[in-house]
mmCIF file of N, CA and C in Angstrom:
data_model
loop_
_atom_site.group_PDB
_atom_site.id
_atom_site.type_symbol
_atom_site.label_atom_id
_atom_site.label_comp_id
_atom_site.label_asym_id
_atom_site.label_seq_id
_atom_site.Cartn_x
_atom_site.Cartn_y
_atom_site.Cartn_z
ATOM 1 N N UNK K 102 6.972 -6.161 27.232
ATOM 2 C CA UNK K 102 6.521 -5.083 26.355
ATOM 3 C C UNK K 102 6.406 -5.608 24.936
ATOM 4 N N UNK K 103 5.331 -5.250 24.279
ATOM 5 C CA UNK K 103 5.080 -5.693 22.914
ATOM 6 C C UNK K 103 5.188 -4.491 21.984
ATOM 7 N N UNK K 104 5.963 -4.641 20.938
ATOM 8 C CA UNK K 104 6.092 -3.582 19.941
ATOM 9 C C UNK K 104 5.736 -4.115 18.569
ATOM 10 N N UNK K 105 4.967 -3.336 17.836
ATOM 11 C CA UNK K 105 4.598 -3.664 16.469
ATOM 12 C C UNK K 105 5.071 -2.519 15.581
ATOM 13 N N UNK K 106 5.806 -2.850 14.541
ATOM 14 C CA UNK K 106 6.341 -1.836 13.644
ATOM 15 C C UNK K 106 5.950 -2.174 12.214
ATOM 16 N N UNK K 107 5.116 -1.302 11.630
ATOM 17 C CA UNK K 107 4.663 -1.491 10.253
ATOM 18 C C UNK K 107 5.629 -0.826 9.278
ATOM 19 N N UNK K 108 5.650 -1.330 8.068
ATOM 20 C CA UNK K 108 6.405 -0.722 6.985
ATOM 21 C C UNK K 108 5.761 -1.126 5.670
ATOM 22 N N UNK K 109 6.185 -0.441 4.596
ATOM 23 C CA UNK K 109 5.711 -0.821 3.271
ATOM 24 C C UNK K 109 4.665 0.087 2.672
ATOM 25 N N UNK K 110 4.202 1.068 3.433
ATOM 26 C CA UNK K 110 3.230 1.993 2.868
ATOM 27 C C UNK K 110 3.858 2.916 1.855
ATOM 28 N N UNK K 111 3.008 3.670 1.168
ATOM 29 C CA UNK K 111 3.514 4.607 0.181
ATOM 30 C C UNK K 111 2.437 5.076 -0.761
ATOM 31 N N UNK K 112 2.878 5.675 -1.859
ATOM 32 C CA UNK K 112 1.980 6.204 -2.881
ATOM 33 C C UNK K 112 1.958 5.238 -4.058
ATOM 34 N N UNK K 113 0.763 4.875 -4.491
ATOM 35 C CA UNK K 113 0.625 3.936 -5.611
ATOM 36 C C UNK K 113 -0.542 4.383 -6.477
ATOM 37 N N UNK K 114 -0.483 4.043 -7.742
ATOM 38 C CA UNK K 114 -1.572 4.401 -8.654
ATOM 39 C C UNK K 114 -2.710 3.388 -8.553
ATOM 40 N N UNK K 115 -3.867 3.823 -9.000
ATOM 41 C CA UNK K 115 -5.027 2.932 -9.036
ATOM 42 C C UNK K 115 -4.673 1.656 -9.808
ATOM 43 N N UNK K 116 -5.061 0.532 -9.240
ATOM 44 C CA UNK K 116 -4.782 -0.756 -9.863
ATOM 45 C C UNK K 116 -3.452 -1.361 -9.462
ATOM 46 N N UNK K 117 -2.645 -0.600 -8.758
ATOM 47 C CA UNK K 117 -1.336 -1.079 -8.343
ATOM 48 C C UNK K 117 -1.385 -1.961 -7.107
ATOM 49 N N UNK K 118 -0.195 -2.334 -6.659
ATOM 50 C CA UNK K 118 -0.074 -3.232 -5.506
ATOM 51 C C UNK K 118 0.931 -2.692 -4.504
ATOM 52 N N UNK K 119 0.727 -3.084 -3.260
ATOM 53 C CA UNK K 119 1.677 -2.813 -2.179
ATOM 54 C C UNK K 119 1.645 -3.995 -1.228
ATOM 55 N N UNK K 120 2.769 -4.224 -0.562
ATOM 56 C CA UNK K 120 2.798 -5.216 0.508
ATOM 57 C C UNK K 120 3.237 -4.547 1.793
ATOM 58 N N UNK K 121 2.368 -4.598 2.776
ATOM 59 C CA UNK K 121 2.700 -4.080 4.096
ATOM 60 C C UNK K 121 3.280 -5.201 4.952
ATOM 61 N N UNK K 122 4.212 -4.818 5.812
ATOM 62 C CA UNK K 122 4.803 -5.761 6.757
ATOM 63 C C UNK K 122 4.659 -5.201 8.166
ATOM 64 N N UNK K 123 4.588 -6.094 9.129
ATOM 65 C CA UNK K 123 4.534 -5.695 10.530
ATOM 66 C C UNK K 123 5.362 -6.690 11.336
ATOM 67 N N UNK K 124 6.417 -6.189 11.947
ATOM 68 C CA UNK K 124 7.277 -7.021 12.780
ATOM 69 C C UNK K 124 6.851 -6.868 14.239
ATOM 70 N N UNK K 125 6.661 -7.982 14.917
ATOM 71 C CA UNK K 125 6.217 -7.982 16.309
ATOM 72 C C UNK K 125 7.369 -8.387 17.218
ATOM 73 N N UNK K 126 7.677 -7.536 18.177
ATOM 74 C CA UNK K 126 8.710 -7.829 19.174
ATOM 75 C C UNK K 126 8.020 -8.020 20.518
ATOM 76 N N UNK K 127 8.303 -9.178 21.146
ATOM 77 C CA UNK K 127 7.578 -9.514 22.375
ATOM 78 C C UNK K 127 8.327 -10.571 23.154
ATOM 79 N N UNK K 128 8.020 -10.647 24.423
ATOM 80 C CA UNK K 128 8.574 -11.715 25.228
ATOM 81 C C UNK K 128 7.854 -13.038 25.037
ATOM 82 N N UNK K 129 6.680 -13.001 24.428
ATOM 83 C CA UNK K 129 5.934 -14.230 24.144
ATOM 84 C C UNK K 129 6.346 -14.801 22.793
ATOM 85 N N UNK K 130 6.034 -16.063 22.599
ATOM 86 C CA UNK K 130 6.195 -16.628 21.262
ATOM 87 C C UNK K 130 5.258 -15.906 20.305
ATOM 88 N N UNK K 131 5.741 -15.650 19.105
ATOM 89 C CA UNK K 131 4.945 -14.959 18.105
ATOM 90 C C UNK K 131 3.658 -15.719 17.820
ATOM 91 N N UNK K 132 3.720 -17.032 17.881
ATOM 92 C CA UNK K 132 2.532 -17.844 17.609
ATOM 93 C C UNK K 132 1.486 -17.741 18.721
ATOM 94 N N UNK K 133 1.780 -17.026 19.789
ATOM 95 C CA UNK K 133 0.802 -16.783 20.840
ATOM 96 C C UNK K 133 -0.251 -15.768 20.415
ATOM 97 N N UNK K 134 0.028 -15.073 19.339
ATOM 98 C CA UNK K 134 -0.813 -13.959 18.921
ATOM 99 C C UNK K 134 -1.623 -14.269 17.669
ATOM 100 N N UNK K 135 -2.872 -13.859 17.695
ATOM 101 C CA UNK K 135 -3.628 -13.665 16.465
ATOM 102 C C UNK K 135 -3.382 -12.218 16.044
ATOM 103 N N UNK K 136 -3.402 -11.981 14.746
ATOM 104 C CA UNK K 136 -2.995 -10.683 14.208
ATOM 105 C C UNK K 136 -4.036 -10.144 13.245
ATOM 106 N N UNK K 137 -4.021 -8.841 13.095
ATOM 107 C CA UNK K 137 -5.001 -8.226 12.195
ATOM 108 C C UNK K 137 -4.445 -6.932 11.625
ATOM 109 N N UNK K 138 -5.081 -6.503 10.563
ATOM 110 C CA UNK K 138 -4.849 -5.184 9.990
ATOM 111 C C UNK K 138 -6.159 -4.403 10.050
ATOM 112 N N UNK K 139 -6.039 -3.149 10.452
ATOM 113 C CA UNK K 139 -7.134 -2.202 10.424
ATOM 114 C C UNK K 139 -6.673 -0.990 9.623
ATOM 115 N N UNK K 140 -7.607 -0.135 9.257
ATOM 116 C CA UNK K 140 -7.232 1.091 8.565
ATOM 117 C C UNK K 140 -8.158 2.231 8.976
ATOM 118 N N UNK K 141 -7.635 3.434 8.822
ATOM 119 C CA UNK K 141 -8.419 4.621 9.147
ATOM 120 C C UNK K 141 -8.178 5.679 8.080
ATOM 121 N N UNK K 142 -9.245 6.014 7.389
ATOM 122 C CA UNK K 142 -9.203 7.057 6.374
ATOM 123 C C UNK K 142 -9.497 8.396 7.028
ATOM 124 N N UNK K 143 -9.084 9.494 6.400
ATOM 125 C CA UNK K 143 -9.323 10.826 6.974
ATOM 126 C C UNK K 143 -10.804 11.060 7.226
ATOM 127 N N UNK K 144 -11.125 11.502 8.434
ATOM 128 C CA UNK K 144 -12.501 11.810 8.765
ATOM 129 C C UNK K 144 -13.381 10.608 9.037
ATOM 130 N N UNK K 145 -12.803 9.416 9.042
ATOM 131 C CA UNK K 145 -13.588 8.196 9.264
ATOM 132 C C UNK K 145 -13.063 7.437 10.470
ATOM 133 N N UNK K 146 -13.897 6.526 10.969
ATOM 134 C CA UNK K 146 -13.472 5.675 12.066
ATOM 135 C C UNK K 146 -12.562 4.562 11.547
ATOM 136 N N UNK K 147 -11.774 4.034 12.461
ATOM 137 C CA UNK K 147 -10.912 2.922 12.092
ATOM 138 C C UNK K 147 -11.774 1.700 11.785
ATOM 139 N N UNK K 148 -11.394 0.950 10.748
ATOM 140 C CA UNK K 148 -12.191 -0.192 10.331
ATOM 141 C C UNK K 148 -11.323 -1.422 10.131
ATOM 142 N N UNK K 149 -11.941 -2.569 10.280
ATOM 143 C CA UNK K 149 -11.278 -3.853 10.114
ATOM 144 C C UNK K 149 -10.961 -4.108 8.640
ATOM 145 N N UNK K 150 -9.774 -4.662 8.395
ATOM 146 C CA UNK K 150 -9.373 -5.040 7.030
ATOM 147 C C UNK K 150 -9.266 -6.564 6.910
ATOM 148 N N UNK K 151 -8.465 -7.180 7.752
ATOM 149 C CA UNK K 151 -8.285 -8.628 7.698
ATOM 150 C C UNK K 151 -7.614 -9.130 8.956
ATOM 151 N N UNK K 152 -7.767 -10.422 9.230
ATOM 152 C CA UNK K 152 -7.175 -11.017 10.418
ATOM 153 C C UNK K 152 -6.716 -12.432 10.113
ATOM 154 N N UNK K 153 -5.772 -12.912 10.929
ATOM 155 C CA UNK K 153 -5.205 -14.243 10.725
ATOM 156 C C UNK K 153 -5.000 -14.892 12.083
ATOM 157 N N UNK K 154 -5.256 -16.199 12.138
ATOM 158 C CA UNK K 154 -5.117 -16.875 13.429
ATOM 159 C C UNK K 154 -3.657 -17.203 13.720
ATOM 160 N N UNK K 155 -3.422 -17.864 14.823
ATOM 161 C CA UNK K 155 -2.061 -18.055 15.312
ATOM 162 C C UNK K 155 -1.188 -18.844 14.350
ATOM 163 N N UNK K 156 -1.773 -19.782 13.629
ATOM 164 C CA UNK K 156 -0.973 -20.644 12.755
ATOM 165 C C UNK K 156 -0.977 -20.195 11.305
ATOM 166 N N UNK K 157 -1.891 -19.300 10.973
ATOM 167 C CA UNK K 157 -2.033 -18.907 9.575
ATOM 168 C C UNK K 157 -3.023 -19.753 8.813
ATOM 169 N N UNK K 158 -3.671 -20.688 9.481
ATOM 170 C CA UNK K 158 -4.587 -21.602 8.801
ATOM 171 C C UNK K 158 -5.965 -20.997 8.568
ATOM 172 N N UNK K 159 -6.249 -19.901 9.239
ATOM 173 C CA UNK K 159 -7.568 -19.277 9.127
ATOM 174 C C UNK K 159 -7.416 -17.775 8.975
ATOM 175 N N UNK K 160 -8.128 -17.226 7.994
ATOM 176 C CA UNK K 160 -8.125 -15.785 7.770
ATOM 177 C C UNK K 160 -9.559 -15.308 7.552
ATOM 178 N N UNK K 161 -9.762 -14.036 7.800
ATOM 179 C CA UNK K 161 -11.048 -13.430 7.437
ATOM 180 C C UNK K 161 -10.808 -11.991 7.028
ATOM 181 N N UNK K 162 -11.718 -11.480 6.207
ATOM 182 C CA UNK K 162 -11.536 -10.186 5.559
ATOM 183 C C UNK K 162 -12.815 -9.373 5.584
ATOM 184 N N UNK K 163 -12.623 -8.060 5.534
ATOM 185 C CA UNK K 163 -13.756 -7.179 5.288
ATOM 186 C C UNK K 163 -14.243 -7.393 3.863
ATOM 187 N N UNK K 164 -15.543 -7.221 3.657
ATOM 188 C CA UNK K 164 -16.099 -7.423 2.320
ATOM 189 C C UNK K 164 -15.454 -6.499 1.290
ATOM 190 N N UNK K 165 -15.075 -5.318 1.724
ATOM 191 C CA UNK K 165 -14.531 -4.317 0.803
ATOM 192 C C UNK K 165 -13.175 -4.714 0.214
ATOM 193 N N UNK K 166 -12.489 -5.663 0.842
ATOM 194 C CA UNK K 166 -11.140 -6.034 0.356
ATOM 195 C C UNK K 166 -11.052 -7.495 -0.073
ATOM 196 N N UNK K 167 -12.113 -8.250 0.109
ATOM 197 C CA UNK K 167 -12.081 -9.672 -0.270
ATOM 198 C C UNK K 167 -11.730 -9.838 -1.735
ATOM 199 N N UNK K 168 -10.829 -10.768 -1.997
ATOM 200 C CA UNK K 168 -10.411 -11.030 -3.365
ATOM 201 C C UNK K 168 -9.296 -10.119 -3.853
ATOM 202 N N UNK K 169 -9.004 -9.066 -3.114
ATOM 203 C CA UNK K 169 -7.928 -8.141 -3.492
ATOM 204 C C UNK K 169 -6.774 -8.149 -2.498
ATOM 205 N N UNK K 170 -7.083 -8.335 -1.222
ATOM 206 C CA UNK K 170 -6.060 -8.300 -0.172
ATOM 207 C C UNK K 170 -5.852 -9.699 0.385
ATOM 208 N N UNK K 171 -4.612 -9.978 0.768
ATOM 209 C CA UNK K 171 -4.288 -11.260 1.392
ATOM 210 C C UNK K 171 -3.416 -11.019 2.613
ATOM 211 N N UNK K 172 -3.840 -11.578 3.732
ATOM 212 C CA UNK K 172 -3.043 -11.489 4.952
ATOM 213 C C UNK K 172 -2.317 -12.817 5.149
ATOM 214 N N UNK K 173 -1.070 -12.729 5.576
ATOM 215 C CA UNK K 173 -0.283 -13.931 5.827
ATOM 216 C C UNK K 173 0.698 -13.647 6.968
ATOM 217 N N UNK K 174 1.300 -14.693 7.474
ATOM 218 C CA UNK K 174 2.263 -14.503 8.556
ATOM 219 C C UNK K 174 3.411 -15.487 8.397
ATOM 220 N N UNK K 175 4.566 -15.074 8.883
ATOM 221 C CA UNK K 175 5.745 -15.925 8.912
ATOM 222 C C UNK K 175 6.183 -16.006 10.361
ATOM 223 N N UNK K 176 5.855 -17.099 11.015
ATOM 224 C CA UNK K 176 6.132 -17.212 12.444
ATOM 225 C C UNK K 176 7.631 -17.305 12.738
ATOM 226 N N UNK K 177 8.421 -17.675 11.761
ATOM 227 C CA UNK K 177 9.865 -17.724 11.962
ATOM 228 C C UNK K 177 10.483 -16.323 11.951
ATOM 229 N N UNK K 178 9.769 -15.373 11.333
ATOM 230 C CA UNK K 178 10.284 -14.002 11.217
ATOM 231 C C UNK K 178 9.505 -13.014 12.078
ATOM 232 N N UNK K 179 8.559 -13.525 12.872
ATOM 233 C CA UNK K 179 7.741 -12.658 13.724
ATOM 234 C C UNK K 179 7.079 -11.542 12.921
ATOM 235 N N UNK K 180 6.603 -11.882 11.743
ATOM 236 C CA UNK K 180 6.111 -10.870 10.813
ATOM 237 C C UNK K 180 4.753 -11.270 10.244
ATOM 238 N N UNK K 181 3.881 -10.282 10.132
ATOM 239 C CA UNK K 181 2.606 -10.454 9.439
ATOM 240 C C UNK K 181 2.602 -9.517 8.241
ATOM 241 N N UNK K 182 1.972 -9.972 7.165
ATOM 242 C CA UNK K 182 1.975 -9.225 5.909
ATOM 243 C C UNK K 182 0.549 -8.921 5.472
ATOM 244 N N UNK K 183 0.431 -7.870 4.675
ATOM 245 C CA UNK K 183 -0.829 -7.587 3.997
ATOM 246 C C UNK K 183 -0.490 -7.273 2.544
ATOM 247 N N UNK K 184 -0.789 -8.221 1.680
ATOM 248 C CA UNK K 184 -0.605 -8.005 0.245
ATOM 249 C C UNK K 184 -1.855 -7.351 -0.301
ATOM 250 N N UNK K 185 -1.692 -6.194 -0.910
ATOM 251 C CA UNK K 185 -2.828 -5.417 -1.411
ATOM 252 C C UNK K 185 -2.702 -5.275 -2.925
ATOM 253 N N UNK K 186 -3.649 -5.828 -3.635
ATOM 254 C CA UNK K 186 -3.668 -5.762 -5.092
ATOM 255 C C UNK K 186 -4.894 -5.001 -5.565
ATOM 256 N N UNK K 187 -4.856 -4.586 -6.826
ATOM 257 C CA UNK K 187 -5.988 -3.870 -7.433
ATOM 258 C C UNK K 187 -6.455 -2.735 -6.539
ATOM 259 N N UNK K 188 -5.513 -1.925 -6.124
ATOM 260 C CA UNK K 188 -5.831 -0.867 -5.166
ATOM 261 C C UNK K 188 -6.734 0.193 -5.789
ATOM 262 N N UNK K 189 -7.603 0.729 -4.930
ATOM 263 C CA UNK K 189 -8.574 1.741 -5.323
ATOM 264 C C UNK K 189 -8.354 3.006 -4.497
ATOM 265 N N UNK K 190 -8.831 4.156 -4.982
ATOM 266 C CA UNK K 190 -8.679 5.386 -4.185
ATOM 267 C C UNK K 190 -9.277 5.247 -2.779
ATOM 268 N N UNK K 191 -10.342 4.495 -2.649
ATOM 269 C CA UNK K 191 -10.977 4.342 -1.336
ATOM 270 C C UNK K 191 -10.170 3.468 -0.378
ATOM 271 N N UNK K 192 -9.088 2.889 -0.854
ATOM 272 C CA UNK K 192 -8.181 2.167 0.033
ATOM 273 C C UNK K 192 -7.190 3.102 0.729
ATOM 274 N N UNK K 193 -7.195 4.356 0.339
ATOM 275 C CA UNK K 193 -6.305 5.340 0.963
ATOM 276 C C UNK K 193 -6.626 5.470 2.444
ATOM 277 N N UNK K 194 -5.610 5.265 3.280
ATOM 278 C CA UNK K 194 -5.817 5.280 4.736
ATOM 279 C C UNK K 194 -4.479 5.070 5.421
ATOM 280 N N UNK K 195 -4.485 5.262 6.722
ATOM 281 C CA UNK K 195 -3.382 4.788 7.557
ATOM 282 C C UNK K 195 -3.719 3.357 7.971
ATOM 283 N N UNK K 196 -2.793 2.459 7.726
ATOM 284 C CA UNK K 196 -2.994 1.043 8.022
ATOM 285 C C UNK K 196 -2.257 0.676 9.303
ATOM 286 N N UNK K 197 -2.991 0.001 10.181
ATOM 287 C CA UNK K 197 -2.460 -0.379 11.488
ATOM 288 C C UNK K 197 -2.419 -1.893 11.629
ATOM 289 N N UNK K 198 -1.344 -2.371 12.170
ATOM 290 C CA UNK K 198 -1.200 -3.765 12.549
ATOM 291 C C UNK K 198 -1.621 -3.895 14.024
ATOM 292 N N UNK K 199 -2.291 -4.998 14.362
ATOM 293 C CA UNK K 199 -2.746 -5.200 15.731
ATOM 294 C C UNK K 199 -2.552 -6.657 16.131
ATOM 295 N N UNK K 200 -2.326 -6.879 17.429
ATOM 296 C CA UNK K 200 -2.099 -8.231 17.933
ATOM 297 C C UNK K 200 -2.947 -8.472 19.173
ATOM 298 N N UNK K 201 -3.395 -9.710 19.319
ATOM 299 C CA UNK K 201 -4.116 -10.111 20.521
ATOM 300 C C UNK K 201 -3.558 -11.452 20.983
ATOM 301 N N UNK K 202 -3.500 -11.642 22.270
ATOM 302 C CA UNK K 202 -3.058 -12.922 22.803
ATOM 303 C C UNK K 202 -4.221 -13.890 22.669
ATOM 304 N N UNK K 203 -4.023 -14.932 21.901
ATOM 305 C CA UNK K 203 -5.102 -15.887 21.644
ATOM 306 C C UNK K 203 -4.914 -16.509 20.287
ATOM 307 N N UNK K 204 -5.642 -17.583 20.061
ATOM 308 C CA UNK K 204 -5.440 -18.336 18.823
ATOM 309 C C UNK K 204 -6.329 -17.877 17.680
ATOM 310 N N UNK K 205 -7.501 -17.345 18.012
ATOM 311 C CA UNK K 205 -8.474 -17.060 16.964
ATOM 312 C C UNK K 205 -8.324 -15.649 16.400
ATOM 313 N N UNK K 206 -8.585 -15.526 15.106
ATOM 314 C CA UNK K 206 -8.621 -14.216 14.479
ATOM 315 C C UNK K 206 -10.032 -13.676 14.615
ATOM 316 N N UNK K 207 -10.142 -12.431 15.052
ATOM 317 C CA UNK K 207 -11.449 -11.815 15.226
ATOM 318 C C UNK K 207 -11.438 -10.453 14.561
ATOM 319 N N UNK K 208 -12.582 -10.027 14.018
ATOM 320 C CA UNK K 208 -12.611 -8.781 13.265
ATOM 321 C C UNK K 208 -12.999 -7.559 14.094
ATOM 322 N N UNK K 209 -12.844 -7.641 15.400
ATOM 323 C CA UNK K 209 -13.335 -6.584 16.272
ATOM 324 C C UNK K 209 -12.180 -5.861 16.935
ATOM 325 N N UNK K 210 -12.184 -4.544 16.787
ATOM 326 C CA UNK K 210 -11.059 -3.725 17.229
ATOM 327 C C UNK K 210 -10.753 -3.881 18.707
ATOM 328 N N UNK K 211 -11.770 -3.891 19.568
ATOM 329 C CA UNK K 211 -11.492 -3.840 20.998
ATOM 330 C C UNK K 211 -10.900 -5.146 21.521
ATOM 331 N N UNK K 212 -10.900 -6.202 20.707
ATOM 332 C CA UNK K 212 -10.274 -7.458 21.112
ATOM 333 C C UNK K 212 -8.757 -7.433 21.004
ATOM 334 N N UNK K 213 -8.214 -6.421 20.382
ATOM 335 C CA UNK K 213 -6.768 -6.365 20.155
ATOM 336 C C UNK K 213 -6.093 -5.490 21.197
ATOM 337 N N UNK K 214 -5.028 -6.043 21.757
ATOM 338 C CA UNK K 214 -4.367 -5.410 22.889
ATOM 339 C C UNK K 214 -3.203 -4.517 22.484
ATOM 340 N N UNK K 215 -2.599 -4.817 21.368
ATOM 341 C CA UNK K 215 -1.362 -4.135 20.974
ATOM 342 C C UNK K 215 -1.489 -3.614 19.551
ATOM 343 N N UNK K 216 -0.949 -2.413 19.352
ATOM 344 C CA UNK K 216 -1.095 -1.725 18.068
ATOM 345 C C UNK K 216 0.223 -1.123 17.623
ATOM 346 N N UNK K 217 0.417 -1.094 16.305
ATOM 347 C CA UNK K 217 1.533 -0.374 15.736
ATOM 348 C C UNK K 217 1.195 1.091 15.549
ATOM 349 N N UNK K 218 2.173 1.826 15.024
ATOM 350 C CA UNK K 218 2.002 3.269 14.881
ATOM 351 C C UNK K 218 1.297 3.647 13.579
ATOM 352 N N UNK K 219 1.187 2.689 12.671
ATOM 353 C CA UNK K 219 0.501 2.933 11.407
ATOM 354 C C UNK K 219 1.445 3.287 10.279
ATOM 355 N N UNK K 220 1.008 2.965 9.079
ATOM 356 C CA UNK K 220 1.749 3.323 7.872
ATOM 357 C C UNK K 220 0.764 3.843 6.835
ATOM 358 N N UNK K 221 1.131 4.927 6.174
ATOM 359 C CA UNK K 221 0.211 5.593 5.253
ATOM 360 C C UNK K 221 0.212 4.902 3.889
ATOM 361 N N UNK K 222 -0.974 4.640 3.384
ATOM 362 C CA UNK K 222 -1.149 4.145 2.018
ATOM 363 C C UNK K 222 -2.012 5.158 1.279
ATOM 364 N N UNK K 223 -1.493 5.635 0.150
ATOM 365 C CA UNK K 223 -2.223 6.596 -0.661
ATOM 366 C C UNK K 223 -2.341 6.052 -2.075
ATOM 367 N N UNK K 224 -3.572 5.950 -2.549
ATOM 368 C CA UNK K 224 -3.831 5.456 -3.895
ATOM 369 C C UNK K 224 -4.314 6.629 -4.728
ATOM 370 N N UNK K 225 -3.548 6.944 -5.756
ATOM 371 C CA UNK K 225 -3.867 8.110 -6.575
ATOM 372 C C UNK K 225 -4.533 7.693 -7.878
ATOM 373 N N UNK K 226 -5.441 8.539 -8.318
ATOM 374 C CA UNK K 226 -6.116 8.279 -9.588
ATOM 375 C C UNK K 226 -5.587 9.219 -10.660
#
């Protein structure tokens, strides 16, 4: 059984920063997984934010967050992070951590097998 637990969401002002964390519990080695963050705003479909490969050597991002968000992972702590800087009101959403068995990071939702419960991020103006 694979469990993903996100934390770190909250209320922040425009221009502020937050760091989300996601701890993965699994019978597999953590490095067996490529990981990603997605988000879903009210009334909208869930969308890709960023992804990281098994070693952390490769990342990719949605255009809307490039240069502001950074995804990273600590394989010793079974944790993936999303550092969010220069936050905007349009970043308000529930953020989900996702994992797939495989080495490559991919920006497509249906490739991910395991999901966390989500953490709310609200950016106020």
